[in-house]
JSON list of C-alpha atoms in Angstrom, two decimals:
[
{"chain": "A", "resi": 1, "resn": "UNK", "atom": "CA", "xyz": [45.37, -35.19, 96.95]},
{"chain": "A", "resi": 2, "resn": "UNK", "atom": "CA", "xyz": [43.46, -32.42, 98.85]},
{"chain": "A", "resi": 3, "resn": "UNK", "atom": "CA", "xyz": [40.29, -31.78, 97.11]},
{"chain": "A", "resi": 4, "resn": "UNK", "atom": "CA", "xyz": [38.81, -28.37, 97.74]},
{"chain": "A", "resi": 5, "resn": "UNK", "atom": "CA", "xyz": [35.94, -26.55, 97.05]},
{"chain": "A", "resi": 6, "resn": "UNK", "atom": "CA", "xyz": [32.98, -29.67, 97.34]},
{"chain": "A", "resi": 7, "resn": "UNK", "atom": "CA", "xyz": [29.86, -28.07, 95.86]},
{"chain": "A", "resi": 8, "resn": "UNK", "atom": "CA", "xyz": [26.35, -28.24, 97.64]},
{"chain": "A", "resi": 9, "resn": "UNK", "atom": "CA", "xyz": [25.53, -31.20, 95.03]},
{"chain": "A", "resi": 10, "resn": "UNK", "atom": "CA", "xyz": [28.47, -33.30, 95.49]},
{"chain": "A", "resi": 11, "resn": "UNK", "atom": "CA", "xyz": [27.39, -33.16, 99.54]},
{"chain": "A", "resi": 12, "resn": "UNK", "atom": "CA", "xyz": [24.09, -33.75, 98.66]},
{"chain": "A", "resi": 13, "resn": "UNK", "atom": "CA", "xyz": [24.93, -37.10, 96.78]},
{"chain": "A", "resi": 14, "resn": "UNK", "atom": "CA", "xyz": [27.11, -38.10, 99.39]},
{"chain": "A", "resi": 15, "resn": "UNK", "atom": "CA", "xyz": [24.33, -38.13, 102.10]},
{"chain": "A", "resi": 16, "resn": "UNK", "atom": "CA", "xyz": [21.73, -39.46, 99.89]},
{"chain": "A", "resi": 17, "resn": "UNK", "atom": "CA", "xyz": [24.22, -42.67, 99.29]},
{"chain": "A", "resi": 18, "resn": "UNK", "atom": "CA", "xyz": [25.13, -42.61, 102.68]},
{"chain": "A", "resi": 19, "resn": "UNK", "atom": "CA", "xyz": [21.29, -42.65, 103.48]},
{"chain": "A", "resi": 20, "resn": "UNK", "atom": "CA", "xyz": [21.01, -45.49, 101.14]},
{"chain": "A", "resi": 21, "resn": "UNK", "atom": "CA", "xyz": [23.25, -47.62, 102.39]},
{"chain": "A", "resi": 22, "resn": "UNK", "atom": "CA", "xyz": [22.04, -47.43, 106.05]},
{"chain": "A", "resi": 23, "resn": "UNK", "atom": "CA", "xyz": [18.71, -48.75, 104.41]},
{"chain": "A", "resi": 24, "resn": "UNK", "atom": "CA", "xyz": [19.85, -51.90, 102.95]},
{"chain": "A", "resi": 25, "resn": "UNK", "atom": "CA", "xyz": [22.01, -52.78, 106.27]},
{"chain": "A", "resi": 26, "resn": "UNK", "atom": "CA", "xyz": [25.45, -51.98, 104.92]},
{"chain": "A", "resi": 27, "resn": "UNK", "atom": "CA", "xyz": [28.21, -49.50, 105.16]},
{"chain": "A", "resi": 28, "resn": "UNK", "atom": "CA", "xyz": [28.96, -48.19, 101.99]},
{"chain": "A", "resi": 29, "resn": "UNK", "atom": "CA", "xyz": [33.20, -47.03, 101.63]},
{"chain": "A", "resi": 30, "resn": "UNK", "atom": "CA", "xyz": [34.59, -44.73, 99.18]},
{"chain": "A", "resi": 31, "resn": "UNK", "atom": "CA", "xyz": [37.35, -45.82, 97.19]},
{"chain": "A", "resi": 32, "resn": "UNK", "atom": "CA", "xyz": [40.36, -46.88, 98.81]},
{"chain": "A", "resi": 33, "resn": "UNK", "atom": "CA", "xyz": [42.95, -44.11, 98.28]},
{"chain": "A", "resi": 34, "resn": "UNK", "atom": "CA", "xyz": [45.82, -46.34, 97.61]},
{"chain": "A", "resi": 35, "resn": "UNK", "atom": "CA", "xyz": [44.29, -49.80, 98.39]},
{"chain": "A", "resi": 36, "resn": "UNK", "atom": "CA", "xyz": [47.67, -50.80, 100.50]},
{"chain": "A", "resi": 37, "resn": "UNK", "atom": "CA", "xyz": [49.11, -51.12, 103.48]},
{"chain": "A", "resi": 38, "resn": "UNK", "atom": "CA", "xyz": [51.47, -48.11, 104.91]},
{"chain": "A", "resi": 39, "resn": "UNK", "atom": "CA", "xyz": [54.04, -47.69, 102.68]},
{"chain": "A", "resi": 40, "resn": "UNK", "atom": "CA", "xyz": [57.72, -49.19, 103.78]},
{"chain": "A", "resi": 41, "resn": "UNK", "atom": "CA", "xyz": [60.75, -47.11, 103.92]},
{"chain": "A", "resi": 42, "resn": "UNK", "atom": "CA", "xyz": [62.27, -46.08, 100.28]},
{"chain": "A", "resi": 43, "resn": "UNK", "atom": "CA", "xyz": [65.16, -48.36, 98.34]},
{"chain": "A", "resi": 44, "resn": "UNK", "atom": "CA", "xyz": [67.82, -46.54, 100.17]},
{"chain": "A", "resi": 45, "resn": "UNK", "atom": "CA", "xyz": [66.58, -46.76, 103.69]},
{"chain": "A", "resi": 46, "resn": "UNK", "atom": "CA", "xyz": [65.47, -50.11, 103.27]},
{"chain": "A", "resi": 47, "resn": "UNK", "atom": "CA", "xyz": [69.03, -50.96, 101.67]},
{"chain": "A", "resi": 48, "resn": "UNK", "atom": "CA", "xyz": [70.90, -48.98, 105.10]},
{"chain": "A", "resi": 49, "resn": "UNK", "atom": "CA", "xyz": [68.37, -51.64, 107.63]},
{"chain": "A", "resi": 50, "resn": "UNK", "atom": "CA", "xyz": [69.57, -54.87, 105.90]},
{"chain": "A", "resi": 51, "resn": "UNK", "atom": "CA", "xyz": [72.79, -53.84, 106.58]},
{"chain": "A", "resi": 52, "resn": "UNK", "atom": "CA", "xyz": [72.07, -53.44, 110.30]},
{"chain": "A", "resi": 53, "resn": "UNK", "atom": "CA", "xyz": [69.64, -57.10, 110.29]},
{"chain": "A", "resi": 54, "resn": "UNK", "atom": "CA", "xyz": [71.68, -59.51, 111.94]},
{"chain": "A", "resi": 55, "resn": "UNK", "atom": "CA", "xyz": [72.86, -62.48, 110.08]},
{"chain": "A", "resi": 56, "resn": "UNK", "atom": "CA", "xyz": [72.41, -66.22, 111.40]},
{"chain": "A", "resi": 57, "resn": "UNK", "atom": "CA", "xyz": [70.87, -69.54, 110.35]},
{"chain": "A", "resi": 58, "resn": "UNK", "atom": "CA", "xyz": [67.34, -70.04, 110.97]},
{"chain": "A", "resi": 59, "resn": "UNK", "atom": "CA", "xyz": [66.03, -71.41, 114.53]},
{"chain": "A", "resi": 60, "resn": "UNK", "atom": "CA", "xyz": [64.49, -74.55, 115.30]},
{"chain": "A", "resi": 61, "resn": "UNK", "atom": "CA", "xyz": [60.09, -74.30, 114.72]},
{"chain": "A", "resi": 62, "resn": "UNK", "atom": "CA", "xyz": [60.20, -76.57, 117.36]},
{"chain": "A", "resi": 63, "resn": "UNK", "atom": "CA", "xyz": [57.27, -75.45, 119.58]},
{"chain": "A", "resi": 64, "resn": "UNK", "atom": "CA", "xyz": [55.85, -73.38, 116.53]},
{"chain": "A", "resi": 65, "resn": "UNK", "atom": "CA", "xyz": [51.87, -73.18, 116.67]},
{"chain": "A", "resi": 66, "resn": "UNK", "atom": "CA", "xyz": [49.99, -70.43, 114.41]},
{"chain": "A", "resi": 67, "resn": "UNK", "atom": "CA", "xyz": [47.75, -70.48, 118.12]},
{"chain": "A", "resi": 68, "resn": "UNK", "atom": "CA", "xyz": [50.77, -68.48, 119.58]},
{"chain": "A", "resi": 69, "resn": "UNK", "atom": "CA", "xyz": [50.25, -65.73, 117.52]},
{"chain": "A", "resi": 70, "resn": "UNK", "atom": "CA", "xyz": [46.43, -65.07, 118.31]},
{"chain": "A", "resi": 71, "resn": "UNK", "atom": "CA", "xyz": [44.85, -63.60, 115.36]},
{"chain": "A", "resi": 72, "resn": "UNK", "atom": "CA", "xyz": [42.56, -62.12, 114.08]},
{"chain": "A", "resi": 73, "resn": "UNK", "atom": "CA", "xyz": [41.65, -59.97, 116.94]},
{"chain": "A", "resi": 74, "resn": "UNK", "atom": "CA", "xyz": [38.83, -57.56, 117.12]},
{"chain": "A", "resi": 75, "resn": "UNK", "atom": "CA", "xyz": [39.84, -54.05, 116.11]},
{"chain": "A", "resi": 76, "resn": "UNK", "atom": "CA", "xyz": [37.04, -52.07, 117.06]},
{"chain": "A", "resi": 77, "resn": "UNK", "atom": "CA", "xyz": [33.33, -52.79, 117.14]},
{"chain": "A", "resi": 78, "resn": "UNK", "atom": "CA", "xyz": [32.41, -55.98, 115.29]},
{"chain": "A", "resi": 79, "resn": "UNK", "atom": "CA", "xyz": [35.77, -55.74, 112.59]},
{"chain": "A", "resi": 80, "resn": "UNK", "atom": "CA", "xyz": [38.65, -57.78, 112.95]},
{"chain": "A", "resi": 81, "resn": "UNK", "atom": "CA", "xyz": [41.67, -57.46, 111.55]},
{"chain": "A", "resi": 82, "resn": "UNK", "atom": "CA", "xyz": [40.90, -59.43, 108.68]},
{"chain": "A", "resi": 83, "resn": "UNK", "atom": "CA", "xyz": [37.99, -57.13, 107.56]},
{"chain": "A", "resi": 84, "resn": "UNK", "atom": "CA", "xyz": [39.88, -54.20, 108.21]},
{"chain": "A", "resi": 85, "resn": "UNK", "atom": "CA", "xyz": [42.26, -54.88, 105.79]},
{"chain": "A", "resi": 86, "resn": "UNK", "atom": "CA", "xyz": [39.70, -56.00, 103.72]},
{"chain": "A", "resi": 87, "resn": "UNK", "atom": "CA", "xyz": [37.79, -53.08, 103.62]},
{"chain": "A", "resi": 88, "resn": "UNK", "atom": "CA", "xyz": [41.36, -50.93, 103.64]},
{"chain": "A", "resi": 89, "resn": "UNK", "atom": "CA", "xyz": [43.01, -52.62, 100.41]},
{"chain": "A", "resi": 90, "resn": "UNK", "atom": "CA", "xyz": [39.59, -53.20, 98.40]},
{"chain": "A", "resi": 91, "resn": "UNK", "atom": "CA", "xyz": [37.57, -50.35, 96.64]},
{"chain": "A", "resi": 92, "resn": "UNK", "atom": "CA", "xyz": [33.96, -49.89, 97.13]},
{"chain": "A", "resi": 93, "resn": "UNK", "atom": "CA", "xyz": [33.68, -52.43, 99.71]},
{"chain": "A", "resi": 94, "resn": "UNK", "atom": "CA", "xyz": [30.61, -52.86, 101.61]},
{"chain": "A", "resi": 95, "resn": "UNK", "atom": "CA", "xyz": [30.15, -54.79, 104.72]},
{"chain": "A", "resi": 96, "resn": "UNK", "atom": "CA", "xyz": [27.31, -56.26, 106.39]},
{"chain": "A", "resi": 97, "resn": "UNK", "atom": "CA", "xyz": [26.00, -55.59, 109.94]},
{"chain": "A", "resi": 98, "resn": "UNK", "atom": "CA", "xyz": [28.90, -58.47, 111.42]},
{"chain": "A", "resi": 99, "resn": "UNK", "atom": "CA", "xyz": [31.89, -56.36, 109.20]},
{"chain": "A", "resi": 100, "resn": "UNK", "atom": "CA", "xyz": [31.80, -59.33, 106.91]},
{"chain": "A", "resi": 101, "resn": "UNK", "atom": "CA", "xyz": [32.65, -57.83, 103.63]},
{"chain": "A", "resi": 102, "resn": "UNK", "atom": "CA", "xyz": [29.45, -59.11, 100.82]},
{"chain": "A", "resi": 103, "resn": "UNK", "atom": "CA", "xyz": [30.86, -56.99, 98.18]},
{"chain": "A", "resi": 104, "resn": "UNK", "atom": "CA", "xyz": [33.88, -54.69, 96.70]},
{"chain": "A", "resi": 105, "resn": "UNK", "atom": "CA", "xyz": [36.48, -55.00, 94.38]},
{"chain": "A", "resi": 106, "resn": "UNK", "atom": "CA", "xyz": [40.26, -55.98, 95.61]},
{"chain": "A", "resi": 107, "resn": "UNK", "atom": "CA", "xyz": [43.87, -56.33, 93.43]},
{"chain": "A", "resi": 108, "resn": "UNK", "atom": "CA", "xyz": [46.41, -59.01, 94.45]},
{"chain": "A", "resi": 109, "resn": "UNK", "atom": "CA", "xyz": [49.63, -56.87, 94.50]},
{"chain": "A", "resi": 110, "resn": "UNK", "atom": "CA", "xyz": [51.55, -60.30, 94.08]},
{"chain": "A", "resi": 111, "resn": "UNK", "atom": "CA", "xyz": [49.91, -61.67, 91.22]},
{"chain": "A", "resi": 112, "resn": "UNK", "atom": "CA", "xyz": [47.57, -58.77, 89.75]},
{"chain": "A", "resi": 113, "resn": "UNK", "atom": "CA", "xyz": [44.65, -60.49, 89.98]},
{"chain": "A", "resi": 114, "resn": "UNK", "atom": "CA", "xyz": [41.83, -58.61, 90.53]},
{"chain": "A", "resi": 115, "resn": "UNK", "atom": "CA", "xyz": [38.69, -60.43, 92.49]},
{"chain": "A", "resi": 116, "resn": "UNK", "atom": "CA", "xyz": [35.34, -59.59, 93.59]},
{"chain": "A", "resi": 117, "resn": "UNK", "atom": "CA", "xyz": [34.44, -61.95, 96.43]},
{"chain": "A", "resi": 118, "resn": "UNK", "atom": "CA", "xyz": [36.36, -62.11, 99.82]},
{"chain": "A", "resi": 119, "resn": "UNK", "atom": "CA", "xyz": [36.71, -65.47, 99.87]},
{"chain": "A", "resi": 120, "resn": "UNK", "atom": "CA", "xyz": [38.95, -65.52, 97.36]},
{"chain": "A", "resi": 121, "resn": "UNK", "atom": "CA", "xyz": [41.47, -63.82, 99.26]},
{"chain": "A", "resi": 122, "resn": "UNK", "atom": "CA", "xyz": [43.85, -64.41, 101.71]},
{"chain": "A", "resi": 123, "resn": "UNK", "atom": "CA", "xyz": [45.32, -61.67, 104.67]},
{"chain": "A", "resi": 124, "resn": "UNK", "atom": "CA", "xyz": [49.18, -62.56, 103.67]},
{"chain": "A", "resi": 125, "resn": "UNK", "atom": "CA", "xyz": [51.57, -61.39, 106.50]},
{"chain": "A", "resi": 126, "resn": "UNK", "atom": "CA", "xyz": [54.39, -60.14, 104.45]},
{"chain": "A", "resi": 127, "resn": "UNK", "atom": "CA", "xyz": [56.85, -61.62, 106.61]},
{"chain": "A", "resi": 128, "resn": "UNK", "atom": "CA", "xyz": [55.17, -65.09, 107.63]},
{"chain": "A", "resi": 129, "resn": "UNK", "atom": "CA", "xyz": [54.52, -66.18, 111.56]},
{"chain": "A", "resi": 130, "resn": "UNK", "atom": "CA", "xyz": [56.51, -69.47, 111.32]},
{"chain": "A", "resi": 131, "resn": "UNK", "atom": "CA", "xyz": [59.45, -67.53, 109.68]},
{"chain": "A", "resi": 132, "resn": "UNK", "atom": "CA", "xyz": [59.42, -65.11, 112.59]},
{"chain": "A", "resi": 133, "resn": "UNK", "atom": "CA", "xyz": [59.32, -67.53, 115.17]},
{"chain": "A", "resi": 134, "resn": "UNK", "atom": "CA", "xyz": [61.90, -69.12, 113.69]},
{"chain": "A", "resi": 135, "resn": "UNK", "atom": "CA", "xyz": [64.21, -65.68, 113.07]},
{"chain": "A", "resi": 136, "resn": "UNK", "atom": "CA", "xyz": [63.45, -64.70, 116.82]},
{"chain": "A", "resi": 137, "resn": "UNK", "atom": "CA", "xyz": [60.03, -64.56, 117.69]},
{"chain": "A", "resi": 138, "resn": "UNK", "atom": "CA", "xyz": [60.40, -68.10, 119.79]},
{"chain": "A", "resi": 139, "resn": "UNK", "atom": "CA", "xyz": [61.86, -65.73, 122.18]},
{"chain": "A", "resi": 140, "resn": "UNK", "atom": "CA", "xyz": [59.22, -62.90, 122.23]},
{"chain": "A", "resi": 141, "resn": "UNK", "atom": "CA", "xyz": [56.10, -62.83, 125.05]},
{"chain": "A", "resi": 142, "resn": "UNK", "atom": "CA", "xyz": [52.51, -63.88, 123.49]},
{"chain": "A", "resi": 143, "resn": "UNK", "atom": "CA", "xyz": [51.43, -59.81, 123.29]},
{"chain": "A", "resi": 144, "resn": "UNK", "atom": "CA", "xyz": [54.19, -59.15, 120.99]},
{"chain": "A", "resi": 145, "resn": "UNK", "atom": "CA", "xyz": [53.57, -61.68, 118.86]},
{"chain": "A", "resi": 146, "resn": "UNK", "atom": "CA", "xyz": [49.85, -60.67, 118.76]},
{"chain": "A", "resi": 147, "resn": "UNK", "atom": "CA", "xyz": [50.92, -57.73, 118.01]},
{"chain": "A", "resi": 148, "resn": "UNK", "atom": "CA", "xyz": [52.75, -59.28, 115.07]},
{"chain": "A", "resi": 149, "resn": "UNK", "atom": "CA", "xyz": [50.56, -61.00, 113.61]},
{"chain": "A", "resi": 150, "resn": "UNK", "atom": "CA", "xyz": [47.69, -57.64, 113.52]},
{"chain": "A", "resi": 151, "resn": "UNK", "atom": "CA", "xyz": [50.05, -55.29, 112.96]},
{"chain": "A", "resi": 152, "resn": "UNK", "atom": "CA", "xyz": [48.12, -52.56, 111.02]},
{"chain": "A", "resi": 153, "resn": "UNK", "atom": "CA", "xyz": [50.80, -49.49, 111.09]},
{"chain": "A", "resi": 154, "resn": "UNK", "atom": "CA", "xyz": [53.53, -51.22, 109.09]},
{"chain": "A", "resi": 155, "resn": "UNK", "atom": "CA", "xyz": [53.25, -52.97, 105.50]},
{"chain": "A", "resi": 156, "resn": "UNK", "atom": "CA", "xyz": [52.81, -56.69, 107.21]},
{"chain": "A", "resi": 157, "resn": "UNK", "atom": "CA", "xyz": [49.50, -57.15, 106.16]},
{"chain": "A", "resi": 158, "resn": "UNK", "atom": "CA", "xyz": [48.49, -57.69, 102.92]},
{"chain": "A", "resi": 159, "resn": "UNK", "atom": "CA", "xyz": [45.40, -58.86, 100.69]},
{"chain": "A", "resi": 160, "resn": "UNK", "atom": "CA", "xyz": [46.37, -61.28, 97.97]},
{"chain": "A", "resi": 161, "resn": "UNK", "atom": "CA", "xyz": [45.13, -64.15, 95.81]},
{"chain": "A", "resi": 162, "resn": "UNK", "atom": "CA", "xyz": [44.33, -67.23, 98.38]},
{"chain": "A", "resi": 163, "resn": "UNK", "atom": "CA", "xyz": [46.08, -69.93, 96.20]},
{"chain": "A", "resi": 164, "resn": "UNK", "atom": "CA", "xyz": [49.27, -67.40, 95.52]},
{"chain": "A", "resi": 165, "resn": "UNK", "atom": "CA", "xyz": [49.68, -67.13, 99.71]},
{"chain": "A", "resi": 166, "resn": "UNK", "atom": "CA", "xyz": [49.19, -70.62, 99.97]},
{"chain": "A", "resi": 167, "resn": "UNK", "atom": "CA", "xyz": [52.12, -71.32, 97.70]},
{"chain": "A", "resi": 168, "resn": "UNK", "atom": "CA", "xyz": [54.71, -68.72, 99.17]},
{"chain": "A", "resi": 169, "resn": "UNK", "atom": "CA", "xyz": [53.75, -70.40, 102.81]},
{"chain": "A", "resi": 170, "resn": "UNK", "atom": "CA", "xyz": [56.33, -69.42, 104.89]},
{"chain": "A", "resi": 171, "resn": "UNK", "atom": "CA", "xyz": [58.82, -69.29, 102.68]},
{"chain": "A", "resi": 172, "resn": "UNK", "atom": "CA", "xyz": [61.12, -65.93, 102.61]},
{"chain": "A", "resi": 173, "resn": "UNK", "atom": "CA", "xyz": [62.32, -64.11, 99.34]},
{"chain": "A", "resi": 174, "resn": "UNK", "atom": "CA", "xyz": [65.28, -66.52, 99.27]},
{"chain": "A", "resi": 175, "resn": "UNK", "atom": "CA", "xyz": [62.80, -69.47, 98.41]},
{"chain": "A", "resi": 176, "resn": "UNK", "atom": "CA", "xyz": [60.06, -67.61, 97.07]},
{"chain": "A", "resi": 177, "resn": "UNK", "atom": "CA", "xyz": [59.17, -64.12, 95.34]},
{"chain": "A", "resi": 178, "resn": "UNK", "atom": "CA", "xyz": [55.93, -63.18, 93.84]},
{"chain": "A", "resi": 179, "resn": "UNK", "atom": "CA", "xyz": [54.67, -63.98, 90.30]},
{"chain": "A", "resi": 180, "resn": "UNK", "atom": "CA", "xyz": [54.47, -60.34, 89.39]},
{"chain": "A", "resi": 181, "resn": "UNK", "atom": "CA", "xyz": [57.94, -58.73, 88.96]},
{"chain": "A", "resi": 182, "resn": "UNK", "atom": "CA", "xyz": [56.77, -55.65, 88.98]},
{"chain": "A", "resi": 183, "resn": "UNK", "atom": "CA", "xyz": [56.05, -55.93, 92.83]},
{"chain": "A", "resi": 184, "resn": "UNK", "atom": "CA", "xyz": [60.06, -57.14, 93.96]},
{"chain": "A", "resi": 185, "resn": "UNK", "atom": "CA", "xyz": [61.00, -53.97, 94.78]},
{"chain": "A", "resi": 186, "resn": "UNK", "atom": "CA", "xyz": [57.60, -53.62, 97.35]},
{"chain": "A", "resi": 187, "resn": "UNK", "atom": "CA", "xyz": [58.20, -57.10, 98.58]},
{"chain": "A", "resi": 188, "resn": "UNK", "atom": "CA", "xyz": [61.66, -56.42, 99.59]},
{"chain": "A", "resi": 189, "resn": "UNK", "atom": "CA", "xyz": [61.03, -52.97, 101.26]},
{"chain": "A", "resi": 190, "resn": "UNK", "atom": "CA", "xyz": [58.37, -54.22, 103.15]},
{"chain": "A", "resi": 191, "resn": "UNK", "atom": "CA", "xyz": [59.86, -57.30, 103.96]},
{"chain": "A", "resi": 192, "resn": "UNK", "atom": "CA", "xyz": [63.31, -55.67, 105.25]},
{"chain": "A", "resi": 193, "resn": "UNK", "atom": "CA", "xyz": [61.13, -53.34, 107.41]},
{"chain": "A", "resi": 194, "resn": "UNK", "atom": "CA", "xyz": [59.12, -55.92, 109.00]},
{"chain": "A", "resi": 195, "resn": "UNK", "atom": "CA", "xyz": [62.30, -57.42, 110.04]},
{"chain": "A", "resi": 196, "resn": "UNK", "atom": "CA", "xyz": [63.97, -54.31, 111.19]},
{"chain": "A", "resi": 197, "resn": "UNK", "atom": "CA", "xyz": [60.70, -52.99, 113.27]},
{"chain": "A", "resi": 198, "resn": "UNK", "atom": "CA", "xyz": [60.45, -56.21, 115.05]},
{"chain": "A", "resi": 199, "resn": "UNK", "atom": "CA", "xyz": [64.64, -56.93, 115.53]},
{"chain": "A", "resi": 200, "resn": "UNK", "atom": "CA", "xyz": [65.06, -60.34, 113.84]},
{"chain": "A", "resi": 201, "resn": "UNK", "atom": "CA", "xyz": [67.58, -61.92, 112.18]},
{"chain": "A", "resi": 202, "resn": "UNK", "atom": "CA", "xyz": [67.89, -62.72, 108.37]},
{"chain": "A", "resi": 203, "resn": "UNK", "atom": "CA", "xyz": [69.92, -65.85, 107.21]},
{"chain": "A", "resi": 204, "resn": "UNK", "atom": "CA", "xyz": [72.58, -65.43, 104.65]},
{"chain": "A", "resi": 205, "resn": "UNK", "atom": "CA", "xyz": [70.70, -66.43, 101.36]},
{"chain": "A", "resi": 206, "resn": "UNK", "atom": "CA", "xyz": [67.98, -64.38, 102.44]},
{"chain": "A", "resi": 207, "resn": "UNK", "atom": "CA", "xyz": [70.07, -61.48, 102.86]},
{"chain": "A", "resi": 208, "resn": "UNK", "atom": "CA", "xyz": [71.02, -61.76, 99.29]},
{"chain": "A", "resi": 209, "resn": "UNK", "atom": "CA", "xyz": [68.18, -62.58, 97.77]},
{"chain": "A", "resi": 210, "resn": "UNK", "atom": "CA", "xyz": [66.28, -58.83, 99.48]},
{"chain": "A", "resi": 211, "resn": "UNK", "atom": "CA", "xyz": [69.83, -57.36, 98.21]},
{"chain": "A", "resi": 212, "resn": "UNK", "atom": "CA", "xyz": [69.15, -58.26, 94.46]},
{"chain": "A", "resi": 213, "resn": "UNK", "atom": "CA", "xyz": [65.60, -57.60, 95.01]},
{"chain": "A", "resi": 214, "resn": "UNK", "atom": "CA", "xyz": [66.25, -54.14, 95.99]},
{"chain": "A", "resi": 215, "resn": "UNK", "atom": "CA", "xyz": [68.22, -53.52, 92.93]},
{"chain": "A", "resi": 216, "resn": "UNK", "atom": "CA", "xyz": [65.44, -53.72, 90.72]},
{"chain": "A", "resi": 217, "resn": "UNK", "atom": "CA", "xyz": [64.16, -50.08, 92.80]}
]
């Protein structure tokens, strides 16, 4: 929402925390505005691109290595894309001089578990490297699947519980969904437009797992 109409006191705050924050050596952010990554497509559009994914059986992950998807790569200055989306999904987040984040608040969208250390989080790519490489990405040059695997504009990259990433692996929504219910109808938007950005292919069970997914919009 637009705010309007800042008064001379609210700007005055603002530069004295601002001030204060430069003192002790970190960068103080205002709450994240909606603590996520770019919102996918709605129900309906994401329900029109699964009809247009192409439908075949999984590729071979022979020749798979995480190492041909180079991540995390710097994004400007000291941050990589890690921290950014760190410092993009959490609220109040402040970073020391090497963008590390010491302090903030973040919610796991896929379990609802909120934490208040970094290192308790993971960077989940909603649609994982191995399953790309293995639903067309073997094919793609080593820039695109950098660009993959830091992709800030779409909803790829999310922060969630370390422990609930682990367990989804690369798994895809036929073989694995998130604990919180309440988040199907995200994980299959974003999912389905992961896919249809970056052209690859969906298997058959996956296909109808997003389907019923999407019918909980």
């Amino acid at each position: 929402m637009k705010r309007t109409g800042i008064t001379a006191t609210a700007t005055l705050t603002t530069v004295t925390a601002l001030a204060g924050a430069f003192l002790t050596g970190t960068v103080l952010l205002a709450p994240a505005a909606d603590a996520a990554p770019p919102p996918p497509p709605a129900a309906s559009t994401a329900s029109a691109h699964l009809a247009t994914l192409t439908v075949a059986p999984e590729g071979s992950e022979s020749g798979y290595s995480r190492d041909k998807f180079p991540h995390w790569i710097t994004q400007s200055g000291t941050c990589n894309t890690r921290e950014v989306v760190l410092k993009r999904d959490g609220v109040n987040v402040k970073t020391d001089s090497s963008c590390a984040a010491v302090s903030g608040t973040w919610k796991s969208p896929y379990d609802g578990a909120t934490w208040t250390k970094a290192s308790d989080l993971d960077i989940d790519h909603m649609v994982p490297l191995a399953e790309a490489w293995r639903s067309g990405a073997s094919a793609w040059t080593t820039a695109r699947r950098q660009a993959f695997a830091n992709d800030l504009d779409s909803s790829q990259l999310w922060a969630v519980t370390d422990n609930v990433n682990q367990a989804k692996g690369d798994k895809d929504p036929a073989e694995w969904t998130p604990p919180l219910a309440s988040f199907d109808c995200m994980y299959a938007r974003s999912w389905i437009d992961v896919k249809y950005r970056y052209g690859l292919t969906v298997d058959s069970a996956e296909k109808t797992a997003l389907g019923r997914l999407l019918g909980t919009c």
